[in-house]
Amino acid sequence: MNTNRFETFFDAILAIIITVLVLKLTQPVSPTFGAVLALNARFITYAICFLVIFIIWYDNHNLFQVVEEIDNKVVIIYAIQIFAISLLPYFASWMAFNVNSVAAETMFGIDFLAIDLLYILSIYAIYRANPYSCGLCQNNFRSVYSYIPIAIMVLGFILTYTIYTPGIYICVLISLIFWLIFSRLRRPDDGSTDRFEAFIDAIIAIIITIIVLEIPMVANGSWDAFFDIKFEFIVYAVSFIVCFNFWNYNNNLFNIVNKINPKVIWSIGLALFLLSLIPYLTTFVALNPNSFVSCFLYGLDFILVAFSSIITANALKNSDKANIALQLALEDNKPFMTTIVLVILGMIIGYFVYPLAIVIACLVSIIAIWIISYYRNNF
């Protein structure tokens, strides 16, 4: 059985799950730093789930570069794994709301453990379906180190049921670190970009769709009711431009990229994580347009995306040093630094004068980059 369609289907499901995670985040009770920090367990859980799903995608991206074919056993195991992954946002949210609940901790731990075990089973099934694959033989995907996260999770269950209820939560964090390390060790990456580009496109498309779902319905059929939610539409428009600009930048950039390495994948993964928070922050700003905290966090996320893009640019230059067009396109970071400076200025104005100046600064910085790019290309 050819793997191309299966890979596309698997990636699409992961892209949906990784983006709808943000819908499980609850808004702060008030637009203050204290209220935001009170949700720290939920934000950490969200980051854990995002990382789990991205690691799964990364492992499969590497694995399927050397897989020639799959059989029905592989498909069935992956179907069960997809089912377990789809439950991750639900059980993660339950646990985030009830960190000291044995039941919530247990179900989250069982789901995480099932995902890990099914991944190991899928590797063994793939080896059996490809007994003569040189690529699989050269890359040790069946390493004994794969069982270390499972052992850590068993320890978590023991802790939860004996002396420390959040033991599973803590051990998930630790096992995730080991899983990440082992994922980086298994990397037969051939540098191809097609599958990664498709994954980026899917995530950004879903993020944009989620943003519009967060706009509340007009209370009635009057113009007054419509204008009552004007800030929701304004912030949505800015967020749409932010997401589309990120996609457009990567689309133009990857037209001249010949190959990538794991550093590029993980730096863009970081940017996608930060971008995935845009729907949540859009709602936060729309509900509290006159709050400095909500607008500041929106601007901060925008700045962090710009910083991650700088990291990506450096990683791309190092991954493809012979690519002259790429080296020239990324010769300096002035556009990103312009973005950061403008948003910081917006933060200063927002603190002393008008909080929404920060959101406006994000929009102005994008327009400034467009103008700079236009003059670079035409003059």
XYZ file of C-alpha atoms in Angstrom:
379
model
C 0.000 0.000 0.000
C 1.408 3.406 -1.014
C 1.989 5.816 1.872
C 1.381 9.225 0.256
C -2.370 9.450 0.820
C -2.053 8.007 4.321
C 0.615 10.583 5.223
C -1.631 13.407 3.979
C -4.588 12.088 5.978
C -2.494 11.645 9.132
C -0.976 15.128 8.841
C -4.398 16.715 8.305
C -5.770 15.149 11.487
C -2.730 16.217 13.521
C -3.004 19.767 12.125
C -6.650 19.962 13.210
C -6.010 18.554 16.688
C -2.954 20.739 17.290
C -4.923 23.902 16.473
C -8.269 23.147 18.163
C -6.346 22.687 21.409
C -6.549 26.457 21.881
C -10.353 26.280 22.043
C -10.010 24.463 25.364
C -8.226 27.443 26.947
C -10.520 29.522 29.153
C -10.375 33.300 29.217
C -9.081 35.009 32.405
C -11.772 36.199 34.812
C -10.401 39.725 34.469
C -7.884 41.509 32.193
C -5.041 41.486 34.732
C -1.673 39.758 34.899
C -2.776 38.024 38.096
C -5.826 36.518 36.394
C -3.709 35.347 33.460
C -1.085 33.784 35.741
C -3.851 32.008 37.640
C -4.358 29.935 34.476
C -0.710 28.809 34.408
C -1.553 25.092 34.711
C -3.816 25.306 31.659
C -1.223 27.127 29.568
C 1.466 24.594 30.528
C -0.894 21.730 29.678
C -1.655 23.366 26.332
C 2.079 23.635 25.591
C 2.570 19.963 26.575
C -0.197 18.799 24.226
C 1.122 20.939 21.360
C 4.612 19.521 21.867
C 3.338 15.925 22.071
C 1.494 16.256 18.757
C 4.383 18.051 17.052
C 6.838 15.361 18.192
C 4.492 12.692 16.813
C 4.383 14.513 13.487
C 8.167 14.982 13.469
C 8.825 11.310 14.234
C 6.476 10.200 11.484
C 7.951 12.727 9.072
C 11.359 11.131 9.589
C 10.047 7.580 9.662
C 8.055 7.742 6.434
C 11.018 9.083 4.490
C 12.422 5.549 4.602
C 9.143 3.598 4.527
C 8.334 2.087 1.149
C 4.896 0.663 1.890
C 2.408 -0.081 4.651
C -0.200 -2.792 5.208
C -3.575 -2.988 6.930
C -2.003 -3.758 10.320
C -0.076 -0.484 10.193
C -3.225 1.423 9.210
C -5.251 -0.125 12.051
C -2.592 0.684 14.658
C -2.379 4.257 13.384
C -6.173 4.540 13.442
C -6.196 3.599 17.138
C -3.336 6.033 17.780
C -5.233 8.826 16.011
C -8.223 8.045 18.233
C -6.024 8.352 21.332
C -4.468 11.599 20.058
C -7.913 13.063 19.358
C -8.809 12.565 23.030
C -5.689 14.374 24.238
C -7.252 17.909 24.250
C -10.245 16.632 26.224
C -8.353 14.799 28.953
C -5.668 17.494 29.098
C -8.344 20.135 29.742
C -9.977 17.973 32.407
C -6.648 17.560 34.159
C -5.774 21.266 33.833
C -9.022 22.128 35.616
C -8.408 19.435 38.259
C -4.667 19.042 38.791
C -5.190 17.340 42.153
C -7.816 14.906 40.879
C -6.703 11.281 40.735
C -9.335 10.460 38.108
C -8.315 13.335 35.808
C -4.620 12.584 36.264
C -5.213 8.898 35.547
C -7.151 9.414 32.309
C -4.606 11.932 31.040
C -1.797 9.523 31.887
C -3.548 6.546 30.267
C -4.123 8.518 27.073
C -0.501 9.711 26.939
C 0.760 6.192 27.666
C -1.498 4.734 24.955
C -0.153 7.219 22.390
C 3.426 6.281 23.259
C 2.782 2.518 23.202
C 0.873 2.708 19.917
C 3.738 4.652 18.354
C 6.153 1.862 19.316
C 3.737 -0.781 18.005
C 3.375 1.124 14.727
C 7.159 1.089 14.252
C 7.307 -2.691 14.726
C 4.385 -3.116 12.298
C 6.160 -0.924 9.726
C 9.351 -2.992 10.043
C 7.343 -6.138 9.386
C 5.697 -4.539 6.355
C 9.129 -3.509 5.003
C 11.463 -6.425 5.822
C 13.968 -5.510 3.126
C 14.047 -1.740 3.563
C 17.644 -0.500 3.713
C 16.529 2.851 5.113
C 14.812 1.239 8.105
C 17.821 -0.987 8.734
C 20.208 1.959 8.713
C 18.093 3.978 11.162
C 17.419 2.430 14.538
C 13.804 3.392 15.155
C 13.374 0.350 17.430
C 15.807 1.639 20.027
C 15.484 0.460 23.627
C 15.515 4.145 24.595
C 11.938 4.401 23.300
C 10.811 2.554 26.436
C 12.261 5.100 28.862
C 9.254 7.507 28.604
C 6.971 4.536 29.324
C 8.976 3.619 32.431
C 8.771 7.236 33.607
C 4.998 7.208 33.087
C 4.669 4.031 35.194
C 6.558 5.857 37.944
C 4.059 8.712 37.570
C 1.139 6.374 38.192
C 2.855 5.024 41.305
C 3.394 8.551 42.623
C -0.194 9.616 41.913
C -1.658 6.634 43.740
C 0.712 6.812 46.725
C 2.236 10.094 47.838
C 1.761 12.846 45.222
C -1.435 13.281 43.176
C 0.078 15.394 40.320
C 2.764 12.703 39.858
C 1.454 11.734 36.413
C 1.448 15.374 35.297
C 5.085 15.831 36.374
C 6.183 12.536 34.825
C 4.498 13.429 31.528
C 6.700 16.536 31.452
C 9.838 14.479 32.164
C 8.989 11.703 29.690
C 8.234 14.327 27.058
C 11.760 15.721 27.443
C 13.224 12.249 26.877
C 10.889 11.646 23.925
C 12.045 14.928 22.401
C 15.720 14.004 22.853
C 15.254 10.575 21.279
C 13.285 12.105 18.409
C 16.212 14.380 17.637
C 18.570 11.370 17.640
C 16.442 9.514 15.058
C 16.612 11.751 12.022
C 17.167 10.319 8.562
C 15.951 13.668 7.235
C 16.595 14.014 3.496
C 15.987 17.764 3.625
C 12.785 17.687 1.560
C 10.265 20.442 2.294
C 7.005 19.355 0.617
C 5.388 17.526 3.533
C 6.468 20.167 6.031
C 5.111 22.983 3.853
C 1.756 21.201 3.602
C 1.672 20.773 7.392
C 2.403 24.486 7.930
C -0.307 25.452 5.447
C -2.881 23.230 7.147
C -2.150 24.620 10.623
C -2.309 28.271 9.517
C -5.520 27.656 7.539
C -7.186 26.140 10.601
C -5.934 28.941 12.889
C -7.518 31.527 10.577
C -10.768 29.552 10.585
C -10.785 29.273 14.375
C -10.374 33.042 14.767
C -13.622 33.771 12.922
C -15.450 31.182 15.027
C -14.586 33.229 18.100
C -16.514 36.303 16.858
C -19.773 36.439 18.849
C -23.098 36.561 17.012
C -24.853 39.943 16.824
C -27.472 40.213 19.590
C -30.265 41.207 17.196
C -30.917 42.531 13.692
C -30.135 46.193 14.360
C -27.136 48.244 13.246
C -26.557 49.278 16.875
C -26.166 45.644 17.896
C -23.769 45.094 15.009
C -21.613 48.091 15.948
C -21.547 46.871 19.549
C -19.124 44.133 18.431
C -17.022 46.398 16.196
C -13.853 45.675 18.201
C -14.266 41.935 17.610
C -14.249 42.534 13.845
C -11.346 44.981 13.975
C -9.158 42.627 16.006
C -10.197 39.696 13.827
C -9.121 41.630 10.718
C -5.718 42.374 12.257
C -5.280 38.742 13.356
C -6.226 37.517 9.888
C -3.558 39.759 8.370
C -1.000 38.578 10.962
C -1.633 34.897 10.135
C -1.813 35.458 6.389
C 1.378 37.505 6.461
C 3.170 34.653 8.254
C 1.934 32.179 5.631
C 2.831 34.514 2.758
C 6.341 35.059 4.121
C 6.950 31.318 4.428
C 5.370 30.643 1.055
C 7.702 33.107 -0.688
C 10.681 31.930 1.328
C 10.192 28.230 0.614
C 10.068 28.942 -3.105
C 13.843 29.375 -2.918
C 14.567 26.840 -0.173
C 16.136 23.641 -1.467
C 16.505 21.728 1.780
C 15.855 22.006 5.497
C 17.205 20.401 8.652
C 15.693 19.618 12.091
C 16.627 23.074 13.433
C 14.474 24.678 10.742
C 11.545 22.375 11.524
C 11.686 23.039 15.251
C 12.132 26.804 14.916
C 9.074 26.990 12.650
C 7.307 24.662 15.078
C 7.951 27.230 17.809
C 6.530 29.973 15.582
C 3.437 27.857 14.878
C 2.920 27.333 18.616
C 3.047 31.090 19.199
C 0.790 31.698 16.208
C -1.709 29.147 17.520
C -2.315 31.460 20.497
C -3.580 34.227 18.185
C -7.261 33.075 18.300
C -7.169 33.045 22.111
C -5.486 36.447 22.338
C -7.814 37.882 19.675
C -10.801 37.018 21.862
C -9.009 38.361 24.948
C -8.408 41.713 23.246
C -11.919 41.843 21.744
C -13.460 41.315 25.168
C -11.116 43.834 26.803
C -10.169 46.436 24.153
C -9.329 49.098 26.737
C -7.089 46.839 28.822
C -3.325 47.221 28.555
C -2.778 43.625 29.688
C -4.790 42.024 26.884
C -3.249 44.248 24.197
C 0.249 43.826 25.665
C 0.008 40.027 25.544
C -1.211 40.230 21.947
C 1.777 42.413 21.040
C 4.170 40.208 23.003
C 3.033 37.144 21.072
C 3.553 39.088 17.837
C 7.104 40.015 18.889
C 7.902 36.418 19.856
C 6.738 35.229 16.432
C 9.139 37.782 14.890
C 12.010 36.519 17.076
C 11.252 32.911 16.123
C 11.326 33.984 12.460
C 14.827 35.385 13.005
C 15.878 32.031 14.471
C 14.312 30.272 11.480
C 16.129 32.551 9.034
C 19.488 31.755 10.623
C 18.681 28.024 10.658
C 17.720 28.119 6.974
C 20.949 29.883 6.022
C 22.988 27.264 7.894
C 21.036 24.358 6.402
C 21.568 25.438 2.795
C 24.784 27.456 2.619
C 25.262 26.824 -1.105
C 21.920 28.443 -1.932
C 22.944 31.946 -3.043
C 19.369 33.176 -3.559
C 18.454 32.139 -0.028
C 21.563 33.730 1.468
C 20.783 37.038 -0.269
C 17.109 36.965 0.725
C 18.031 36.447 4.380
C 21.169 38.577 4.496
C 19.851 40.775 7.300
C 17.081 40.853 9.892
C 16.033 44.476 9.380
C 12.379 43.676 8.525
C 11.970 41.649 11.723
C 13.774 44.238 13.836
C 11.547 46.945 12.329
C 8.530 44.901 13.389
C 9.821 44.477 16.922
C 10.721 48.177 17.340
C 7.329 49.368 16.049
C 5.399 47.051 18.355
C 7.526 48.092 21.354
C 6.727 51.711 20.531
C 3.079 50.688 20.362
C 3.394 49.136 23.817
C 4.771 52.390 25.242
C 1.911 54.374 23.678
C -0.545 51.716 24.823
C 0.631 51.907 28.410
C 0.427 55.701 28.668
C -2.312 56.628 26.177
C -4.394 54.036 24.345
C -3.998 50.238 24.793
C -5.263 49.348 21.287
C -2.259 51.256 19.912
C -0.364 47.974 20.417
C -2.673 46.065 18.059
C -2.509 48.950 15.583
C 1.305 48.840 15.808
C 1.229 45.145 14.842
C -0.755 46.042 11.731
C 1.482 49.019 10.913
C 4.608 46.868 11.256
C 3.253 44.379 8.699
C 2.450 47.193 6.272
C 5.951 48.608 6.839
C 7.472 45.215 5.957
C 5.393 45.052 2.782
C 6.613 48.515 1.769
C 10.238 47.644 2.538
C 9.961 44.401 0.559
C 8.337 46.199 -2.378
C 11.106 48.805 -2.621
C 13.780 46.123 -2.240
C 12.371 44.134 -5.135
C 11.606 47.033 -7.459
C 14.246 49.694 -6.839
